[in-house]
Amino acid sequence: MIDVALTGDALRTADVAIVIDVLRATSTAAQALGAGYRRVLCVGSIERARELRADGRVLAGERRCVMPAGFDQGNSPREALDRRGEELVLATTNGAPTIVAAAARAPTVLLACLLNLDAVVADLLRREEVHGADLQVVCSGTDGAVALEDVYLAGRLTARLRGPRTDAALVAEGVARAFPTPLDALAASADAGALNTAGLTADIAYCARESQLDVVPTVVSTSAGVAIVMRADSRGHARQSARSSR
Ligand code: MLT
């Protein structure tokens, strides 16, 4: 069954979870791996990110769209373009905690955004475990509420998958059809309003760019509240790293 969790609260156990936070956590994670970061360590809190501080690690994240004190950079995919270390530690309000929660409920967890839409669809169509599987696309949402841009992408994604779908997936596909371009959908969202207010308008257009990255961020393991994400691409799936997340 192809299902969509319209907010993170609707996350449930599934064979495969695809987590979405278009503005901006999954866009930043995909861009970081595309820029050459070896791993992205997603965490549920600012404090956990600070505990992970180590040589070669870059702390990225936000609270109310703004970089937390003591971090190296915000949650902007544009900042992730410039690789400043081996690993990006990512602490955000909704997206990163949803990734950690999904990793506890599904054996296969991928991260999707507009930047890697084609790559995620190709990866799902290739994976044998996906055919006939219970698959849930998880919209991170914003503080428990629906985020338009996440539902838009969920619908774009599920429309390209074969198989029976839930009403929530049909709702998402209807939302996707309602907007002529990705930028139209993102620009109409409340989260875009928050980014505009924070002076981060350029991130909206950046995150609306479709299928720029042949990168499928994949959770390879979890450890002490950290979901470790590595890239898979058209050459195959991510491999577990020997290094620990401490
Ligand atoms: C989140 O996880 O809530 C977002 O990615 C928020 C943001 O990017 O400002």
Tab-separated table of N, CA, C and O in Angstrom, residues 14 67 70 137 156-157 201 219:
chain	number	residue	atom	x	y	z
A	14	ALA	N	6.175	0.870	9.033
A	14	ALA	CA	6.003	0.561	7.611
A	14	ALA	C	7.245	-0.199	7.154
A	14	ALA	O	8.259	-0.232	7.852
A	67	MET	N	20.054	29.999	12.755
A	67	MET	CA	21.114	29.141	13.296
A	67	MET	C	21.181	29.228	14.823
A	67	MET	O	21.263	30.332	15.374
A	70	GLY	N	26.291	28.818	18.777
A	70	GLY	CA	27.375	27.839	18.827
A	70	GLY	C	27.418	26.895	17.642
A	70	GLY	O	28.335	26.080	17.539
A	137	VAL	N	5.025	7.633	2.809
A	137	VAL	CA	5.714	8.902	2.584
A	137	VAL	C	5.345	9.794	3.757
A	137	VAL	O	4.154	10.012	4.028
A	156	ARG	N	3.558	14.503	-5.696
A	156	ARG	CA	4.380	14.346	-6.902
A	156	ARG	C	5.058	12.975	-6.906
A	156	ARG	O	5.199	12.329	-7.941
A	157	LEU	N	5.477	12.547	-5.715
A	157	LEU	CA	6.213	11.288	-5.599
A	157	LEU	C	5.285	10.075	-5.751
A	157	LEU	O	5.539	9.182	-6.571
A	201	THR	N	14.724	34.241	1.779
A	201	THR	CA	13.890	34.057	0.587
A	201	THR	C	14.597	33.213	-0.476
A	201	THR	O	13.954	32.399	-1.150
A	219	VAL	N	18.992	6.231	5.453
A	219	VAL	CA	19.408	5.944	6.823
A	219	VAL	C	20.095	4.582	6.829
A	219	VAL	O	19.499	3.578	6.429
